[in-house]
Structure formats: structure tokens, C-alpha cells
mmCIF file of C-alpha atoms in Angstrom:
data_model
loop_
_atom_site.group_PDB
_atom_site.id
_atom_site.type_symbol
_atom_site.label_atom_id
_atom_site.label_comp_id
_atom_site.label_asym_id
_atom_site.label_seq_id
_atom_site.Cartn_x
_atom_site.Cartn_y
_atom_site.Cartn_z
ATOM 1 C CA MET A 393 170.293 20.188 214.300
ATOM 2 C CA VAL A 394 169.738 22.986 211.778
ATOM 3 C CA ALA A 395 173.296 22.678 210.475
ATOM 4 C CA ARG A 396 172.923 18.914 210.223
ATOM 5 C CA ALA A 397 169.642 19.252 208.314
ATOM 6 C CA ARG A 398 171.287 21.667 205.888
ATOM 7 C CA ARG A 399 174.211 19.276 205.346
ATOM 8 C CA ILE A 400 171.788 16.414 204.652
ATOM 9 C CA ARG A 401 169.816 18.641 202.267
ATOM 10 C CA ASP A 402 172.963 19.750 200.423
ATOM 11 C CA VAL A 403 174.197 16.176 200.077
ATOM 12 C CA ALA A 404 170.797 15.109 198.716
ATOM 13 C CA LEU A 405 170.778 17.968 196.221
ATOM 14 C CA ALA A 406 174.237 17.063 195.033
ATOM 15 C CA GLN A 407 173.261 13.431 194.686
ATOM 16 C CA ASN A 408 170.111 14.373 192.751
ATOM 17 C CA ALA A 409 172.098 16.623 190.430
ATOM 18 C CA GLU A 410 174.624 13.861 189.819
ATOM 19 C CA GLU A 411 171.828 11.364 189.112
ATOM 20 C CA ALA A 412 170.195 13.823 186.704
ATOM 21 C CA ARG A 413 173.502 14.296 184.853
ATOM 22 C CA ALA A 414 173.979 10.531 184.652
ATOM 23 C CA GLU A 415 170.431 9.976 183.391
ATOM 24 C CA SER A 416 170.838 12.726 180.793
ATOM 25 C CA ALA A 417 174.188 11.327 179.632
ATOM 26 C CA ALA A 418 172.610 7.886 179.164
ATOM 27 C CA TRP A 419 169.487 9.302 177.497
ATOM 28 C CA LEU A 420 171.113 11.525 174.877
ATOM 29 C CA PRO A 421 172.803 8.687 172.882
ATOM 30 C CA GLU A 422 169.486 6.793 172.775
ATOM 31 C CA ARG A 423 167.730 9.924 171.569
ATOM 32 C CA GLU A 424 170.298 10.632 168.848
ATOM 33 C CA GLN A 425 170.204 7.019 167.682
ATOM 34 C CA HIS A 426 166.419 7.092 167.407
ATOM 35 C CA LEU A 427 166.481 10.427 165.555
ATOM 36 C CA ALA A 428 169.050 9.015 163.126
ATOM 37 C CA ARG A 429 166.848 5.988 162.416
ATOM 38 C CA LEU A 430 163.797 8.198 161.831
ATOM 39 C CA ASP A 431 165.766 10.409 159.451
ATOM 40 C CA SER A 432 167.166 7.432 157.519
ATOM 41 C CA VAL A 433 163.711 5.957 156.952
ATOM 42 C CA ARG A 434 162.379 9.406 156.021
ATOM 43 C CA GLN A 435 165.086 9.792 153.389
ATOM 44 C CA ALA A 436 164.297 6.305 152.089
ATOM 45 C CA ALA A 437 160.585 7.192 151.855
ATOM 46 C CA ASP A 438 161.413 10.375 149.969
ATOM 47 C CA ALA A 439 163.554 8.380 147.518
ATOM 48 C CA VAL A 440 160.815 5.772 146.981
ATOM 49 C CA ALA A 441 158.302 8.544 146.261
ATOM 50 C CA GLY A 442 160.669 10.057 143.715
ATOM 51 C CA LEU A 443 161.225 6.708 141.962
ATOM 52 C CA ALA A 444 157.469 6.003 141.921
ATOM 53 C CA GLU A 445 156.747 9.383 140.352
ATOM 54 C CA SER A 446 159.313 8.867 137.577
ATOM 55 C CA ASP A 447 159.025 6.507 134.617
ATOM 56 C CA GLY A 448 162.524 5.067 134.926
ATOM 57 C CA THR A 449 161.638 2.327 137.426
ATOM 58 C CA GLN A 450 159.435 -0.660 136.555
ATOM 59 C CA ALA A 451 156.086 -0.826 138.337
ATOM 60 C CA LEU A 452 156.847 -4.209 139.940
ATOM 61 C CA ARG A 453 160.114 -2.845 141.310
ATOM 62 C CA VAL A 454 158.256 0.162 142.687
ATOM 63 C CA ALA A 455 155.868 -2.213 144.504
ATOM 64 C CA TRP A 456 158.783 -4.095 146.083
ATOM 65 C CA LEU A 457 160.375 -0.809 147.098
ATOM 66 C CA LEU A 458 157.203 0.099 148.986
ATOM 67 C CA VAL A 459 157.138 -3.307 150.703
ATOM 68 C CA SER A 460 160.739 -2.934 151.874
ATOM 69 C CA LEU A 461 160.057 0.666 152.953
ATOM 70 C CA GLU A 462 157.009 -0.390 154.986
ATOM 71 C CA SER A 463 159.136 -3.092 156.605
ATOM 72 C CA ALA A 464 161.751 -0.527 157.640
ATOM 73 C CA TYR A 465 158.979 1.716 158.973
ATOM 74 C CA THR A 466 157.431 -1.146 160.966
ATOM 75 C CA TRP A 467 160.767 -2.059 162.534
ATOM 76 C CA ILE A 468 161.267 1.422 163.967
ATOM 77 C CA PRO A 469 161.208 0.904 167.751
ATOM 78 C CA ASP A 470 159.080 3.019 170.028
ATOM 79 C CA ALA A 471 160.600 6.366 170.905
ATOM 80 C CA PRO A 472 162.717 6.086 174.047
ATOM 81 C CA GLU A 473 161.085 7.617 177.092
ATOM 82 C CA PRO A 474 163.086 10.516 178.540
ATOM 83 C CA PRO A 475 164.001 10.166 182.224
ATOM 84 C CA PRO A 476 162.055 12.300 184.717
ATOM 85 C CA SER A 477 164.997 14.658 185.122
ATOM 86 C CA VAL A 478 164.918 15.479 181.384
ATOM 87 C CA GLY A 479 161.191 16.088 181.062
ATOM 88 C CA ARG A 480 158.031 14.355 179.939
ATOM 89 C CA GLU A 481 158.041 15.331 176.258
ATOM 90 C CA ASP A 482 160.742 15.780 173.672
ATOM 91 C CA GLN A 483 159.574 18.127 170.920
ATOM 92 C CA GLY A 484 162.437 17.116 168.635
ATOM 93 C CA LEU A 485 161.372 13.472 168.661
ATOM 94 C CA LYS A 486 157.748 14.409 167.994
ATOM 95 C CA GLU A 487 158.650 16.645 165.062
ATOM 96 C CA ALA A 488 160.927 14.000 163.531
ATOM 97 C CA ALA A 489 158.154 11.400 163.742
ATOM 98 C CA PHE A 490 155.690 13.901 162.241
ATOM 99 C CA HIS A 491 157.939 14.625 159.246
ATOM 100 C CA LEU A 492 158.520 10.893 158.721
ATOM 101 C CA ASN A 493 154.770 10.239 158.674
ATOM 102 C CA LEU A 494 154.226 13.012 156.114
ATOM 103 C CA THR A 495 156.919 11.545 153.843
ATOM 104 C CA MET A 496 155.479 8.024 154.230
ATOM 105 C CA ILE A 497 152.075 9.340 153.138
ATOM 106 C CA ARG A 498 153.655 10.913 150.056
ATOM 107 C CA ALA A 499 155.461 7.661 149.195
ATOM 108 C CA ARG A 500 152.318 5.547 149.611
ATOM 109 C CA GLU A 501 150.268 7.927 147.471
ATOM 110 C CA ALA A 502 152.915 7.992 144.726
ATOM 111 C CA VAL A 503 153.203 4.188 144.638
ATOM 112 C CA ALA A 504 149.423 3.723 144.721
ATOM 113 C CA ASP A 505 149.014 6.160 141.815
ATOM 114 C CA ARG A 506 151.745 4.433 139.798
ATOM 115 C CA LEU A 507 150.386 0.932 140.383
ATOM 116 C CA ALA A 508 146.779 1.932 139.670
ATOM 117 C CA TYR A 509 147.692 3.237 136.225
ATOM 118 C CA HIS A 510 149.993 0.265 135.630
ATOM 119 C CA LEU A 511 147.119 -2.156 136.222
ATOM 120 C CA ILE A 512 144.775 -0.138 134.010
ATOM 121 C CA ASN A 513 147.316 0.004 131.181
ATOM 122 C CA GLU A 514 148.179 -3.693 131.441
ATOM 123 C CA ALA A 515 144.502 -4.600 131.255
ATOM 124 C CA GLN A 516 143.981 -2.698 128.007
ATOM 125 C CA PRO A 517 143.797 -5.001 124.944
ATOM 126 C CA GLU A 518 145.957 -4.328 121.942
ATOM 127 C CA GLU A 519 143.898 -2.343 119.458
ATOM 128 C CA PRO A 520 145.908 -1.577 116.321
ATOM 129 C CA GLU A 521 143.101 0.619 115.018
ATOM 130 C CA MET A 522 143.953 3.121 117.703
ATOM 131 C CA CYS A 523 147.027 4.035 115.681
ATOM 132 C CA GLU A 524 144.829 5.886 113.214
ATOM 133 C CA GLU A 525 144.396 8.583 115.855
ATOM 134 C CA PHE A 526 148.113 8.908 116.602
ATOM 135 C CA ASP A 527 151.282 9.600 114.667
ATOM 136 C CA CYS A 528 152.781 6.185 115.464
ATOM 137 C CA ALA A 529 155.969 4.541 114.286
ATOM 138 C CA GLU A 530 155.708 1.534 112.001
ATOM 139 C CA GLY A 531 155.205 -1.689 113.926
ATOM 140 C CA CYS A 532 153.468 -0.014 116.882
ATOM 141 C CA SER A 533 151.521 -2.533 118.999
ATOM 142 C CA GLY A 534 148.593 -0.158 119.183
ATOM 143 C CA ARG A 535 148.443 0.202 122.942
ATOM 144 C CA HIS A 536 149.153 3.662 124.364
ATOM 145 C CA ASP A 537 149.656 3.850 128.118
ATOM 146 C CA SER A 538 147.878 6.490 130.197
ATOM 147 C CA SER A 539 149.357 8.403 133.103
ATOM 148 C CA HIS A 540 146.337 10.590 133.899
ATOM 149 C CA ILE A 541 142.620 9.821 133.612
ATOM 150 C CA ASP A 542 139.979 12.297 134.745
ATOM 151 C CA CYS A 543 136.581 10.672 135.320
ATOM 152 C CA GLY A 544 135.011 13.848 136.677
ATOM 153 C CA PRO A 545 133.736 14.512 140.204
ATOM 154 C CA ASP A 546 130.751 12.137 140.249
ATOM 155 C CA THR A 547 131.772 8.902 138.473
ATOM 156 C CA VAL A 548 133.009 7.307 141.695
ATOM 157 C CA PHE A 549 129.475 7.378 143.129
ATOM 158 C CA ASP A 550 128.115 5.522 140.087
ATOM 159 C CA ASP A 551 130.963 3.006 140.306
ATOM 160 C CA LEU A 552 130.285 2.353 143.994
ATOM 161 C CA ALA A 553 126.582 1.925 143.263
ATOM 162 C CA GLU A 554 127.480 -1.037 141.023
ATOM 163 C CA HIS A 555 128.920 -2.681 144.152
ATOM 164 C CA GLY A 556 125.786 -1.989 146.194
ATOM 165 C CA ILE A 557 127.255 1.002 148.046
ATOM 166 C CA THR A 558 125.287 4.239 148.025
ATOM 167 C CA VAL A 559 127.017 7.492 148.924
ATOM 168 C CA GLU A 560 125.207 10.822 148.725
ATOM 169 C CA ARG A 561 126.721 13.092 146.105
ATOM 170 C CA PRO A 562 128.131 16.371 147.452
ATOM 171 C CA GLU A 563 126.936 19.728 146.281
ATOM 172 C CA PRO A 564 129.060 21.076 143.409
ATOM 173 C CA GLU A 565 131.928 23.354 144.460
ATOM 174 C CA PRO A 566 133.765 26.027 142.476
ATOM 175 C CA LEU A 567 136.808 24.701 140.629
ATOM 176 C CA SER A 568 140.145 25.112 142.368
ATOM 177 C CA PRO A 569 143.093 26.526 140.415
ATOM 178 C CA ARG A 570 144.605 23.035 140.157
ATOM 179 C CA LEU A 571 141.423 21.494 138.739
ATOM 180 C CA ALA A 572 141.032 24.313 136.241
ATOM 181 C CA SER A 573 144.574 23.642 135.115
ATOM 182 C CA LEU A 574 144.001 19.881 134.849
ATOM 183 C CA LEU A 575 140.888 20.401 132.790
ATOM 184 C CA GLY A 576 142.902 22.503 130.352
ATOM 185 C CA MET A 577 140.801 25.632 130.707
ATOM 186 C CA THR A 578 142.063 28.623 128.812
ATOM 187 C CA GLN A 579 142.613 31.886 130.622
ATOM 188 C CA THR A 580 139.447 33.291 129.055
ATOM 189 C CA GLU A 581 137.365 30.313 130.192
ATOM 190 C CA GLU A 582 138.724 30.467 133.727
ATOM 191 C CA LYS A 583 137.921 34.128 134.051
ATOM 192 C CA ARG A 584 134.387 33.976 132.756
ATOM 193 C CA SER A 585 132.101 35.288 135.512
ATOM 194 C CA PRO A 586 132.470 32.735 138.340
ATOM 195 C CA LEU A 587 129.083 33.618 139.858
ATOM 196 C CA PRO A 588 126.762 35.115 137.231
ATOM 197 C CA GLY A 589 123.700 36.887 138.610
ATOM 198 C CA ILE A 590 124.932 37.091 142.198
ATOM 199 C CA ASP A 591 124.509 40.882 142.384
ATOM 200 C CA GLU A 592 120.780 40.548 141.685
ATOM 201 C CA ARG A 593 119.950 37.326 143.523
ATOM 202 C CA ALA A 594 122.087 37.436 146.661
ATOM 203 C CA PRO A 595 120.454 40.547 148.223
ATOM 204 C CA VAL A 596 117.050 38.853 147.995
ATOM 205 C CA VAL A 597 118.340 35.754 149.819
ATOM 206 C CA LEU A 598 120.142 37.805 152.454
ATOM 207 C CA ALA A 599 116.988 39.828 153.073
ATOM 208 C CA HIS A 600 115.204 36.552 153.814
ATOM 209 C CA PHE A 601 117.744 35.984 156.595
ATOM 210 C CA GLY A 602 117.244 39.484 157.968
ATOM 211 C CA MET A 603 120.303 41.138 156.428
ATOM 212 C CA ASP A 604 120.295 44.286 154.321
ATOM 213 C CA ALA A 605 122.946 43.882 151.624
ATOM 214 C CA ASP A 606 123.116 47.673 151.268
ATOM 215 C CA GLU A 607 124.489 48.028 154.815
ATOM 216 C CA THR A 608 128.177 47.702 154.067
ATOM 217 C CA ASP A 609 129.287 46.983 157.653
ATOM 218 C CA VAL A 610 126.781 44.158 157.995
ATOM 219 C CA LEU A 611 127.741 42.734 154.613
ATOM 220 C CA VAL A 612 131.478 42.828 155.353
ATOM 221 C CA SER A 613 130.990 41.180 158.755
ATOM 222 C CA ALA A 614 128.853 38.411 157.282
ATOM 223 C CA ALA A 615 131.383 37.889 154.471
ATOM 224 C CA ALA A 616 134.164 37.571 157.057
ATOM 225 C CA VAL A 617 132.174 34.929 158.941
ATOM 226 C CA GLY A 618 131.539 33.103 155.669
ATOM 227 C CA LEU A 619 135.200 33.195 154.661
ATOM 228 C CA VAL A 620 136.319 31.758 158.010
ATOM 229 C CA THR A 621 133.599 29.099 157.883
ATOM 230 C CA ASP A 622 134.260 28.019 154.299
ATOM 231 C CA ALA A 623 138.032 28.312 154.149
ATOM 232 C CA TRP A 624 139.047 27.387 157.691
ATOM 233 C CA ARG A 625 136.381 25.802 159.865
ATOM 234 C CA GLU A 626 134.678 23.183 157.700
ATOM 235 C CA GLY A 627 136.169 20.228 155.832
ATOM 236 C CA PRO A 628 139.687 19.136 156.856
ATOM 237 C CA MET A 629 139.496 21.059 160.149
ATOM 238 C CA ASP A 630 136.775 18.653 161.304
ATOM 239 C CA VAL A 631 139.263 15.777 161.031
ATOM 240 C CA ILE A 632 141.965 17.766 162.840
ATOM 241 C CA HIS A 633 139.490 18.783 165.567
ATOM 242 C CA ALA A 634 138.432 15.166 166.128
ATOM 243 C CA ALA A 635 142.019 13.882 166.479
ATOM 244 C CA ASP A 636 143.191 12.841 169.962
ATOM 245 C CA ASP A 637 145.825 15.565 169.881
ATOM 246 C CA GLY A 638 143.596 18.085 168.120
ATOM 247 C CA PRO A 639 142.422 21.424 169.503
ATOM 248 C CA SER A 640 139.661 21.711 172.092
ATOM 249 C CA ASP A 641 136.249 23.234 171.400
ATOM 250 C CA GLY A 642 137.357 26.349 173.263
ATOM 251 C CA GLU A 643 140.513 26.694 171.180
ATOM 252 C CA ILE A 644 138.471 26.317 167.975
ATOM 253 C CA PHE A 645 136.051 28.971 169.249
ATOM 254 C CA ALA A 646 138.787 31.444 170.197
ATOM 255 C CA GLN A 647 140.737 30.941 166.981
ATOM 256 C CA SER A 648 137.645 31.400 164.816
ATOM 257 C CA VAL A 649 136.947 34.740 166.523
ATOM 258 C CA ASP A 650 140.536 35.865 165.966
ATOM 259 C CA LEU A 651 140.413 34.815 162.314
ATOM 260 C CA TYR A 652 137.064 36.584 161.871
ATOM 261 C CA ARG A 653 138.739 39.886 162.782
ATOM 262 C CA ARG A 654 141.594 39.189 160.380
ATOM 263 C CA ALA A 655 139.186 38.205 157.602
ATOM 264 C CA ARG A 656 137.135 41.343 158.125
ATOM 265 C CA ALA A 657 140.237 43.551 158.032
ATOM 266 C CA THR A 658 141.491 41.979 154.794
ATOM 267 C CA LEU A 659 138.066 42.185 153.160
ATOM 268 C CA VAL A 660 137.879 45.892 153.979
ATOM 269 C CA ALA A 661 141.405 46.419 152.649
ATOM 270 C CA ALA A 662 140.566 44.533 149.468
ATOM 271 C CA GLN A 663 138.189 47.305 148.402
ATOM 272 C CA ASP A 664 141.086 49.726 147.860
ATOM 273 C CA ASP A 665 144.167 47.510 147.663
ATOM 274 C CA GLY A 666 142.734 44.713 145.528
ATOM 275 C CA PRO A 667 141.804 41.073 146.238
ATOM 276 C CA GLU A 668 145.480 40.070 146.548
ATOM 277 C CA VAL A 669 145.426 41.249 150.184
ATOM 278 C CA LEU A 670 143.280 38.207 151.001
ATOM 279 C CA LEU A 671 146.514 36.230 150.815
ATOM 280 C CA ALA A 672 147.366 37.742 154.205
ATOM 281 C CA PHE A 673 144.327 36.032 155.730
ATOM 282 C CA ALA A 674 145.182 32.709 154.068
ATOM 283 C CA ALA A 675 148.784 32.944 155.300
ATOM 284 C CA VAL A 676 147.671 33.234 158.919
ATOM 285 C CA ALA A 677 144.751 30.793 158.720
ATOM 286 C CA SER A 678 146.924 28.029 157.235
ATOM 287 C CA ASN A 679 150.131 28.689 159.194
ATOM 288 C CA VAL A 680 151.084 25.369 160.808
ATOM 289 C CA ASP A 681 153.611 26.909 163.215
ATOM 290 C CA LEU A 682 151.593 29.890 164.502
ATOM 291 C CA PRO A 683 150.241 29.412 168.064
ATOM 292 C CA TRP A 684 146.481 29.855 168.263
ATOM 293 C CA ALA A 685 144.571 32.635 169.983
ATOM 294 C CA CYS A 686 144.222 33.161 173.741
ATOM 295 C CA ASN A 687 147.879 32.247 174.364
ATOM 296 C CA SER A 688 147.127 28.664 173.377
ATOM 297 C CA SER A 689 150.120 26.392 172.904
ATOM 298 C CA PHE A 690 148.371 24.510 170.096
ATOM 299 C CA THR A 691 149.792 24.681 166.589
ATOM 300 C CA LEU A 692 148.708 22.701 163.548
ATOM 301 C CA ARG A 693 152.159 21.129 163.271
ATOM 302 C CA LYS A 694 151.612 19.338 166.588
ATOM 303 C CA VAL A 695 148.574 17.378 165.421
ATOM 304 C CA SER A 696 149.101 13.820 164.186
ATOM 305 C CA GLU A 697 146.624 14.190 161.330
ATOM 306 C CA SER A 698 147.938 15.383 157.967
ATOM 307 C CA VAL A 699 147.471 19.114 157.510
ATOM 308 C CA ALA A 700 148.445 19.267 153.831
ATOM 309 C CA GLU A 701 144.817 18.952 152.697
ATOM 310 C CA PHE A 702 143.783 21.629 155.200
ATOM 311 C CA VAL A 703 146.391 24.095 153.915
ATOM 312 C CA GLN A 704 145.300 23.496 150.314
ATOM 313 C CA HIS A 705 141.643 23.874 151.328
ATOM 314 C CA VAL A 706 142.291 27.307 152.862
ATOM 315 C CA ASP A 707 144.247 28.354 149.781
ATOM 316 C CA ASP A 708 141.560 27.207 147.320
ATOM 317 C CA ARG A 709 138.626 28.845 149.096
ATOM 318 C CA THR A 710 140.485 32.125 149.630
ATOM 319 C CA TRP A 711 141.632 32.101 145.992
ATOM 320 C CA PHE A 712 138.053 31.706 144.783
ATOM 321 C CA THR A 713 136.884 34.707 146.820
ATOM 322 C CA ALA A 714 139.733 36.764 145.373
ATOM 323 C CA GLU A 715 138.854 35.557 141.856
ATOM 324 C CA VAL A 716 135.203 36.586 142.250
ATOM 325 C CA MET A 717 136.314 40.045 143.390
ATOM 326 C CA ARG A 718 138.785 40.298 140.533
ATOM 327 C CA GLU A 719 136.241 39.376 137.864
ATOM 328 C CA GLN A 720 132.938 40.650 139.261
ATOM 329 C CA GLY A 721 133.914 43.274 141.783
ATOM 330 C CA TRP A 722 134.498 43.644 145.494
ATOM 331 C CA ARG A 723 130.800 43.589 146.362
ATOM 332 C CA ALA A 724 130.225 40.299 144.512
ATOM 333 C CA GLY A 725 132.943 38.633 146.589
ATOM 334 C CA LEU A 726 131.299 39.874 149.786
ATOM 335 C CA LEU A 727 127.861 38.694 148.680
ATOM 336 C CA HIS A 728 129.208 35.223 147.885
ATOM 337 C CA ARG A 729 130.709 34.628 151.329
ATOM 338 C CA ALA A 730 127.852 36.415 153.128
ATOM 339 C CA LEU A 731 125.426 33.956 151.558
ATOM 340 C CA SER A 732 127.511 31.113 152.896
ATOM 341 C CA ALA A 733 127.448 32.616 156.384
ATOM 342 C CA ALA A 734 123.684 33.105 156.233
ATOM 343 C CA PHE A 735 123.167 29.407 155.510
ATOM 344 C CA LYS A 736 125.932 27.834 157.603
ATOM 345 C CA ALA A 737 126.605 30.209 160.495
ATOM 346 C CA PRO A 738 123.644 32.582 161.043
ATOM 347 C CA ASP A 739 124.263 32.780 164.803
ATOM 348 C CA HIS A 740 128.061 33.052 164.875
ATOM 349 C CA PHE A 741 130.028 35.961 166.292
ATOM 350 C CA GLY A 742 129.930 38.757 163.698
ATOM 351 C CA MET A 743 126.450 37.881 162.422
ATOM 352 C CA PRO A 744 123.223 39.771 163.219
ATOM 353 C CA GLY A 745 121.938 36.659 164.991
ATOM 354 C CA TRP A 746 124.838 36.620 167.464
ATOM 355 C CA SER A 747 123.141 38.946 169.972
ATOM 356 C CA ARG A 748 120.106 36.637 170.103
ATOM 357 C CA ALA A 749 122.392 33.634 170.593
ATOM 358 C CA VAL A 750 124.144 35.379 173.487
ATOM 359 C CA ALA A 751 120.818 36.306 175.119
ATOM 360 C CA VAL A 752 119.739 32.653 175.030
ATOM 361 C CA ALA A 753 123.140 31.563 176.358
ATOM 362 C CA MET A 754 122.866 33.931 179.320
ATOM 363 C CA GLU A 755 119.422 32.544 180.177
ATOM 364 C CA ARG A 756 120.826 29.027 180.118
ATOM 365 C CA LEU A 757 123.901 30.033 182.135
ATOM 366 C CA ALA A 758 121.695 31.544 184.843
ATOM 367 C CA LEU A 759 120.013 28.140 185.236
ATOM 368 C CA THR A 760 123.236 26.102 185.071
ATOM 369 C CA ASP A 761 125.228 24.828 188.038
ATOM 370 C CA THR A 762 128.492 26.790 187.882
ATOM 371 C CA SER A 763 130.024 25.463 191.113
ATOM 372 C CA GLU A 764 132.790 23.753 189.142
ATOM 373 C CA ALA A 765 132.938 26.304 186.327
ATOM 374 C CA PRO A 766 135.722 28.865 185.830
ATOM 375 C CA GLU A 767 135.265 31.706 188.323
ATOM 376 C CA VAL A 768 134.635 34.372 185.681
ATOM 377 C CA LEU A 769 131.346 32.683 184.751
ATOM 378 C CA THR A 770 129.820 33.660 188.072
ATOM 379 C CA ASP A 771 129.725 37.307 186.961
ATOM 380 C CA LEU A 772 126.949 37.234 184.360
ATOM 381 C CA ALA A 773 127.372 40.888 183.357
ATOM 382 C CA VAL A 774 131.055 40.398 182.566
ATOM 383 C CA VAL A 775 130.382 37.207 180.608
ATOM 384 C CA GLU A 776 127.608 38.799 178.558
ATOM 385 C CA ALA A 777 129.701 41.857 177.711
ATOM 386 C CA ALA A 778 132.644 39.702 176.673
ATOM 387 C CA LEU A 779 130.526 37.411 174.507
ATOM 388 C CA LEU A 780 128.973 40.353 172.708
ATOM 389 C CA GLU A 781 132.192 42.315 172.160
ATOM 390 C CA ALA A 782 135.080 39.814 172.108
ATOM 391 C CA PRO A 783 134.372 36.204 173.138
ATOM 392 C CA ASP A 784 138.065 35.264 173.020
ATOM 393 C CA ARG A 785 138.620 37.707 175.893
ATOM 394 C CA LEU A 786 137.157 35.024 178.165
ATOM 395 C CA GLY A 787 139.965 32.592 177.323
ATOM 396 C CA ALA A 788 139.975 29.189 175.670
ATOM 397 C CA ASP A 789 139.224 27.287 178.912
ATOM 398 C CA VAL A 790 136.085 29.327 179.605
ATOM 399 C CA LEU A 791 134.933 29.018 175.998
ATOM 400 C CA ASP A 792 135.564 25.267 176.207
ATOM 401 C CA TRP A 793 133.311 25.048 179.279
ATOM 402 C CA ILE A 794 130.616 27.057 177.483
ATOM 403 C CA SER A 795 130.867 24.770 174.448
ATOM 404 C CA ARG A 796 130.715 21.578 176.524
ATOM 405 C CA HIS A 797 127.554 22.789 178.220
ATOM 406 C CA ALA A 798 125.995 23.807 174.878
ATOM 407 C CA LEU A 799 125.073 27.258 176.130
ATOM 408 C CA LEU A 800 125.320 28.704 172.635
ATOM 409 C CA GLY A 801 123.216 26.020 171.009
#
């Protein structure tokens, strides 16, 4: 009976292996065909973007190119499902679709920009008197097309108000390098003190929040929290976090702690090595292929939302901190980001208020039903020590449970 059972088992295993090979052989051609279609449409989208960005193609033709491109994109069939023997997910298919979507976004933006300026230029009346301001050839019609118009940061809110739509204006932000370039600032203008008076005013504000700006360790820690908050956590990361395939609350928590340490290390190094070392922080914070902290499998490249704006956001905010240090000194750069932390993240890990936040969290945890919580949360002493010293030591799943139950506020 044992020998018979083994023969039956061996025959079944052989049959299963043969079925798996057959399924894989049938699946691979479908996969390659789908990848080829994705790549063809991606190349077409890249070509349409290039034609839209150049002046050699008429605007109407550019519009038709977008229509035909969107048609090709719509006709892409759903990705073929791999058979069970191959696996549930195919990373190659996901990455190909991701790159296609990025290229489609670029093409749509390029066409939209081209057509917007085409409509504006076509609507302009012929005004021969304009030629007095230009060195025009004889017989000029008088109309001079525009390819870039800068209405400033607030005009859109006035324009929307004319249509009965009220949107609250954002607080003014420091100019990014790209905006400074677009506005035609000279090198002298760009480098004029970015934050005049911060050395005198910031310590007073920080004292109001219970921080002594003369305590270097406290100031550096607060500046690191502010840099992570401003450059990484807020803005585009909110959109990525809210996506269906975005990171969990626990992964956000763990990654922010890891980046805080990196930010603090680069800020300390910047005192002796110069503000350029902050590029090391930006490189890690914006890396789309780097797995997140706590052995998480999440990477920014996996998310369906566009990460281009996020990467630029990290670069701009880090650049501004480096520019403040370069022009006004290392301490001024620390004060700037420490102020941000005091307002936006007074109770985050690395801030003086963190110990109070942990104390409140432990009181809440003691009153919370932990029967279905991760086992480590039953040992209150271990949890408290980890939260105070290194919250990411608890792991992303535990931090996710803590976040879901709002133990930290």
C-alpha cells in the first residue's frame, strides 16, 4: 500500500509538472505580445510628446496625433492573467504599464500646453502698432505669438472667482530653482538673503514652543524633523499615501523615522562639509527604487500615482535649505527647518514633545483591547522603550496598528 501510494504521488507530481510547463509555454507568448504592444504605444506617446514640444508640427495636427494616440491606448487589452503555476503577479508587466502611463502623462501635458498657447495666439487681434516695440520686417502683420506666459502664483484664484469658484490662496513658498530661472533672476538677486532676520526672530518663536535655539542638539533634531516634514512627508506624498497601492500608515511612520536619522546626520555633516551634503538626504528620500524601512517591500516605483512631482518637491525643498545655509550660514538653515517642525510636527519623533506623546500613547494602550493586536504590544515596557528610542524597531505592522488606533494622537 505504501509503495502504491508513492507511485500515485509520483505520477501526480509528474503530471502537475507537465501541466505547469504547458501552462508556462502557453502564457509566455501572450506575455511577450502584451509587452510588445505596451512598448509600441509608449514609443508612440514619446514621439507625440516630442512633436508637440517642437514648432515643426501644426497645432491641429498635434491635436489629431493625441486623439489617435489615446485611441491606441484605449485599445490596449487587459494584461493577461498568469496561470497559477507561474504566480499571481508579474513585475515586468506592472513596470511596463507604469512606464507607459508616465509617457502618456508627458504626451498629454505637452499637447495641452501647445494647444493652450495656440488658442491664445489665434485669439489675439492683429495690432500693427505692436511693431513699434519690435525690430520687425516690412509687411509684418503685427501679431507676435507667445510660447510662455507667466501670470504669477495667484492670478488663477482671481480668474476662478470670476466663474463663482472660491479657492483659498496658499501661503507663499520660497522660489524653486526652476521658478527663479523662469523669472529671469540674476545670480545676485537669487542669492540675496533668502530669509532676512531669521537669526533674530526664530529663537524667540522656538522659545514659545519650549525649545532653546542655543542647544545645538535640540536645534539639529528639530531641523531634521522639519526637513523630513517639508521635503518628504507633506504635499505629493499625501496623494501617494492615499492611492490604493500606496504605503500603509505604518510604512509611512517607519520610513519617516529612518529619514529623520538620515536628515539629522546630513545636517550635522553640513556644518563642516558644506550644504552640498544635503544632496545625500534628497537622493535617498526621493529614490523610487529603494525599499522602505523595516524590510518593507514598498518602493515608490510600485505606486500607480505619478512620482515625478514628488521627486521634484524633495529636490526643491532640500535645495532651499542648502541655499539658506550657503548664503546665511549653517545655523540659519537649521532655524528655518526647526521653525517648520515647531508649527507642523511638535510631537513627532525627534522633537521635545515626543516623550509627552509617548506617555499619552502608553496610557491609551493600557486601556485598549489588544487581544487582536501584534503580540509585542502586550509588553508595555518594551513598547514604551522602543517608541522613545527607535519606533521603527517595532516594525511597520505594529506601527500601522498603533496608527489605526490613534494612540499617538
